[in-house]
mmCIF file of C-alpha atoms in Angstrom:
data_model
loop_
_atom_site.group_PDB
_atom_site.id
_atom_site.type_symbol
_atom_site.label_atom_id
_atom_site.label_comp_id
_atom_site.label_asym_id
_atom_site.label_seq_id
_atom_site.Cartn_x
_atom_site.Cartn_y
_atom_site.Cartn_z
ATOM 1 C CA UNK A 161 95.814 6.409 -15.660
ATOM 2 C CA UNK A 162 96.065 2.851 -16.729
ATOM 3 C CA UNK A 163 94.958 1.790 -13.315
ATOM 4 C CA UNK A 164 91.934 3.976 -13.452
ATOM 5 C CA UNK A 165 90.998 2.581 -16.823
ATOM 6 C CA UNK A 166 91.586 -0.900 -15.577
ATOM 7 C CA UNK A 167 89.443 -0.314 -12.504
ATOM 8 C CA UNK A 168 86.779 1.258 -14.650
ATOM 9 C CA UNK A 169 86.815 -1.702 -16.975
ATOM 10 C CA UNK A 170 86.581 -4.129 -14.037
ATOM 11 C CA UNK A 171 83.693 -2.196 -12.596
ATOM 12 C CA UNK A 172 81.846 -2.232 -15.912
ATOM 13 C CA UNK A 173 82.367 -5.956 -16.243
ATOM 14 C CA UNK A 174 81.188 -6.551 -12.702
ATOM 15 C CA UNK A 175 78.088 -4.440 -13.356
ATOM 16 C CA UNK A 176 77.341 -6.290 -16.571
ATOM 17 C CA UNK A 177 77.731 -9.715 -14.954
ATOM 18 C CA UNK A 178 75.633 -8.672 -11.964
ATOM 19 C CA UNK A 179 72.880 -7.346 -14.245
ATOM 20 C CA UNK A 180 72.727 -10.508 -16.262
ATOM 21 C CA UNK A 181 70.689 -13.237 -14.719
ATOM 22 C CA UNK A 182 69.801 -16.558 -16.044
ATOM 23 C CA UNK A 183 66.211 -17.262 -16.919
ATOM 24 C CA UNK A 184 64.844 -20.716 -16.646
ATOM 25 C CA UNK A 185 61.581 -21.916 -18.019
ATOM 26 C CA UNK A 186 59.566 -24.290 -15.867
ATOM 27 C CA UNK A 187 56.728 -26.303 -17.244
ATOM 28 C CA UNK A 188 53.580 -26.442 -15.177
ATOM 29 C CA UNK A 189 51.694 -29.596 -15.735
ATOM 30 C CA UNK A 190 47.904 -29.398 -15.687
ATOM 31 C CA UNK A 191 46.008 -32.177 -13.975
ATOM 32 C CA UNK A 192 44.630 -34.797 -16.231
ATOM 33 C CA UNK A 193 41.055 -34.141 -17.283
ATOM 34 C CA UNK A 194 38.547 -36.244 -15.419
ATOM 35 C CA UNK A 195 35.855 -37.993 -17.382
ATOM 36 C CA UNK A 196 32.323 -36.679 -16.945
ATOM 37 C CA UNK A 197 30.320 -38.709 -14.515
ATOM 38 C CA UNK A 198 27.457 -40.745 -15.832
ATOM 39 C CA UNK A 199 24.300 -40.683 -13.704
ATOM 40 C CA UNK A 200 23.442 -43.896 -11.910
ATOM 41 C CA UNK A 201 19.712 -43.363 -12.505
ATOM 42 C CA UNK A 202 17.571 -41.703 -15.122
ATOM 43 C CA UNK A 203 15.648 -38.717 -13.719
ATOM 44 C CA UNK A 204 11.903 -38.834 -14.189
ATOM 45 C CA UNK A 205 10.315 -35.852 -15.889
ATOM 46 C CA UNK A 206 8.124 -33.617 -13.725
ATOM 47 C CA UNK A 207 4.459 -34.521 -13.786
ATOM 48 C CA UNK A 208 2.243 -32.730 -16.261
ATOM 49 C CA UNK A 209 -0.454 -30.558 -14.669
ATOM 50 C CA UNK A 210 -3.864 -32.101 -14.790
ATOM 51 C CA UNK A 211 -6.436 -30.102 -16.716
ATOM 52 C CA UNK A 212 -9.097 -28.553 -14.525
ATOM 53 C CA UNK A 213 -12.576 -28.509 -15.936
ATOM 54 C CA UNK A 214 -14.879 -25.985 -14.315
ATOM 55 C CA UNK A 215 -18.563 -26.303 -14.938
ATOM 56 C CA UNK A 216 -20.393 -23.094 -15.757
ATOM 57 C CA UNK A 217 -21.732 -21.307 -12.702
ATOM 58 C CA UNK A 218 -25.443 -20.822 -12.746
ATOM 59 C CA UNK A 219 -27.091 -17.923 -10.979
ATOM 60 C CA UNK A 220 -26.961 -14.169 -10.843
ATOM 61 C CA UNK A 221 -23.971 -12.184 -11.963
ATOM 62 C CA UNK A 222 -22.539 -9.252 -10.092
ATOM 63 C CA UNK A 223 -24.644 -6.161 -9.773
ATOM 64 C CA UNK A 224 -22.656 -3.079 -10.721
ATOM 65 C CA UNK A 225 -23.167 0.622 -10.173
ATOM 66 C CA UNK A 226 -23.193 3.302 -12.887
ATOM 67 C CA UNK A 227 -19.365 3.298 -12.992
ATOM 68 C CA UNK A 228 -19.150 -0.479 -13.451
ATOM 69 C CA UNK A 229 -17.846 -1.245 -9.944
ATOM 70 C CA UNK A 230 -19.297 -4.524 -8.590
ATOM 71 C CA UNK A 231 -21.613 -4.052 -5.602
ATOM 72 C CA UNK A 232 -20.375 -6.607 -3.069
ATOM 73 C CA UNK A 233 -22.007 -5.090 0.031
ATOM 74 C CA UNK A 234 -25.368 -3.417 -0.566
ATOM 75 C CA UNK A 235 -25.287 -1.552 2.748
ATOM 76 C CA UNK A 236 -21.897 0.157 2.473
ATOM 77 C CA UNK A 237 -20.962 0.114 -1.238
ATOM 78 C CA UNK A 238 -21.679 3.747 -2.088
ATOM 79 C CA UNK A 239 -20.333 4.953 1.275
ATOM 80 C CA UNK A 240 -17.081 2.994 0.867
ATOM 81 C CA UNK A 241 -16.402 3.902 -2.759
ATOM 82 C CA UNK A 242 -17.826 7.365 -3.311
ATOM 83 C CA UNK A 243 -18.154 9.335 -0.052
ATOM 84 C CA UNK A 244 -15.391 11.023 1.912
ATOM 85 C CA UNK A 245 -15.752 13.159 5.034
ATOM 86 C CA UNK A 246 -13.550 16.170 5.715
ATOM 87 C CA UNK A 247 -13.459 19.506 7.579
ATOM 88 C CA UNK A 248 -15.239 18.001 10.586
ATOM 89 C CA UNK A 249 -15.772 20.376 13.508
ATOM 90 C CA UNK A 250 -17.305 19.522 16.885
ATOM 91 C CA UNK A 251 -18.277 22.456 19.088
ATOM 92 C CA UNK A 252 -20.587 23.464 21.917
ATOM 93 C CA UNK A 253 -23.113 26.277 21.593
ATOM 94 C CA UNK A 254 -25.960 27.237 23.985
ATOM 95 C CA UNK A 255 -25.422 24.065 26.022
ATOM 96 C CA UNK A 256 -25.667 21.802 22.970
ATOM 97 C CA UNK A 257 -22.922 19.831 21.216
ATOM 98 C CA UNK A 258 -23.007 20.309 17.444
ATOM 99 C CA UNK A 259 -21.051 18.893 14.540
ATOM 100 C CA UNK A 260 -20.352 20.300 11.064
ATOM 101 C CA UNK A 261 -18.567 18.501 8.233
ATOM 102 C CA UNK A 262 -18.208 18.339 4.475
ATOM 103 C CA UNK A 263 -19.093 15.100 2.691
ATOM 104 C CA UNK A 264 -17.699 14.854 -0.820
ATOM 105 C CA UNK A 265 -19.766 12.752 -3.222
ATOM 106 C CA UNK A 266 -17.659 11.399 -6.112
ATOM 107 C CA UNK A 267 -20.581 9.488 -7.638
ATOM 108 C CA UNK A 268 -21.924 11.088 -10.851
ATOM 109 C CA UNK A 269 -25.459 11.323 -9.410
ATOM 110 C CA UNK A 270 -27.288 12.207 -6.210
ATOM 111 C CA UNK A 271 -26.939 9.732 -3.311
ATOM 112 C CA UNK A 272 -29.372 9.452 -0.408
ATOM 113 C CA UNK A 273 -28.985 7.472 2.792
ATOM 114 C CA UNK A 274 -28.382 7.771 6.520
ATOM 115 C CA UNK A 275 -25.049 8.273 8.319
ATOM 116 C CA UNK A 276 -24.313 8.419 12.037
ATOM 117 C CA UNK A 277 -21.184 9.316 13.993
ATOM 118 C CA UNK A 278 -20.733 7.418 17.260
ATOM 119 C CA UNK A 279 -18.366 8.551 20.039
ATOM 120 C CA UNK A 280 -16.812 5.738 22.072
ATOM 121 C CA UNK A 281 -14.202 5.473 24.759
ATOM 122 C CA UNK A 282 -12.956 2.063 25.941
ATOM 123 C CA UNK A 283 -15.888 0.419 24.179
ATOM 124 C CA UNK A 284 -18.557 2.535 25.893
ATOM 125 C CA UNK A 285 -20.753 4.762 23.716
ATOM 126 C CA UNK A 286 -20.940 8.320 25.080
ATOM 127 C CA UNK A 287 -22.847 10.014 22.291
ATOM 128 C CA UNK A 288 -23.962 9.971 18.676
ATOM 129 C CA UNK A 289 -25.245 12.266 15.961
ATOM 130 C CA UNK A 290 -27.124 11.672 12.733
ATOM 131 C CA UNK A 291 -26.003 13.779 9.779
ATOM 132 C CA UNK A 292 -28.393 15.801 7.636
ATOM 133 C CA UNK A 293 -28.186 18.518 5.018
ATOM 134 C CA UNK A 294 -29.914 21.894 5.027
ATOM 135 C CA UNK A 295 -33.050 20.376 3.414
ATOM 136 C CA UNK A 296 -33.452 17.942 6.298
ATOM 137 C CA UNK A 297 -32.466 14.518 4.987
ATOM 138 C CA UNK A 298 -29.054 13.310 3.874
ATOM 139 C CA UNK A 299 -29.261 13.836 0.114
ATOM 140 C CA UNK A 300 -25.775 14.327 -1.306
ATOM 141 C CA UNK A 301 -25.294 15.992 -4.668
ATOM 142 C CA UNK A 302 -22.125 15.328 -6.697
ATOM 143 C CA UNK A 303 -19.255 17.351 -5.229
ATOM 144 C CA UNK A 304 -18.980 18.859 -1.740
ATOM 145 C CA UNK A 305 -21.998 18.914 0.586
ATOM 146 C CA UNK A 306 -22.121 20.710 3.934
ATOM 147 C CA UNK A 307 -23.724 18.475 6.600
ATOM 148 C CA UNK A 308 -24.788 19.084 10.200
ATOM 149 C CA UNK A 309 -25.665 17.083 13.270
ATOM 150 C CA UNK A 310 -26.831 17.473 16.871
ATOM 151 C CA UNK A 311 -24.704 15.297 19.155
ATOM 152 C CA UNK A 312 -26.833 13.559 21.766
ATOM 153 C CA UNK A 313 -24.543 13.319 24.787
ATOM 154 C CA UNK A 314 -24.167 14.432 28.374
ATOM 155 C CA UNK A 315 -20.353 14.556 28.379
ATOM 156 C CA UNK A 316 -17.719 16.385 26.352
ATOM 157 C CA UNK A 317 -17.027 14.216 23.284
ATOM 158 C CA UNK A 318 -14.694 16.588 21.446
ATOM 159 C CA UNK A 319 -11.541 14.538 22.128
ATOM 160 C CA UNK A 320 -13.095 11.045 22.019
ATOM 161 C CA UNK A 321 -12.596 8.360 19.390
ATOM 162 C CA UNK A 322 -15.411 8.057 16.903
ATOM 163 C CA UNK A 323 -16.593 5.900 14.048
ATOM 164 C CA UNK A 324 -19.139 6.274 11.292
ATOM 165 C CA UNK A 325 -22.098 3.914 10.880
ATOM 166 C CA UNK A 326 -24.313 3.647 7.823
ATOM 167 C CA UNK A 327 -27.897 3.679 9.106
ATOM 168 C CA UNK A 328 -29.689 3.615 5.771
ATOM 169 C CA UNK A 329 -27.712 2.293 2.809
ATOM 170 C CA UNK A 330 -26.754 4.997 0.333
ATOM 171 C CA UNK A 331 -28.302 4.581 -3.090
ATOM 172 C CA UNK A 332 -28.587 6.694 -6.219
ATOM 173 C CA UNK A 333 -31.693 8.825 -6.415
ATOM 174 C CA UNK A 334 -33.246 9.407 -9.809
#
């Protein structure tokens, strides 16, 4: 039994000595601080902006429509800003090619003018039609207006590219 105790005591001492380690503190030296560099030249300040003097402009001001939008192009102003074309249908009836569409007028008053649709393919014009309302001319009331046209052509233009041309500039009618 003494041997067992002795062995147990030796084992405990061995475990204690193995568990104990020595700790050493090492100093880490930081590099010496470097002095801040002094510039070799003095930077010049950025140049001040020169004042711009604009003489008053003499002449006419912008013409505006009833909504205050400047009229830059007299021929297409009302067409560009206030008219939109939708529900366009091209069809043939009794040997004639006809076109129906709806032109929406967003201007607060009645607009009159002339509008043409031109059918082109590879730069060649194959037909055209002038739009008109039921009263005969193209007078567009505020809101949606049903318009019609007879397409002058000798070929089928239903699948051709087209563009709109303003024949008579649209203008408000009193």
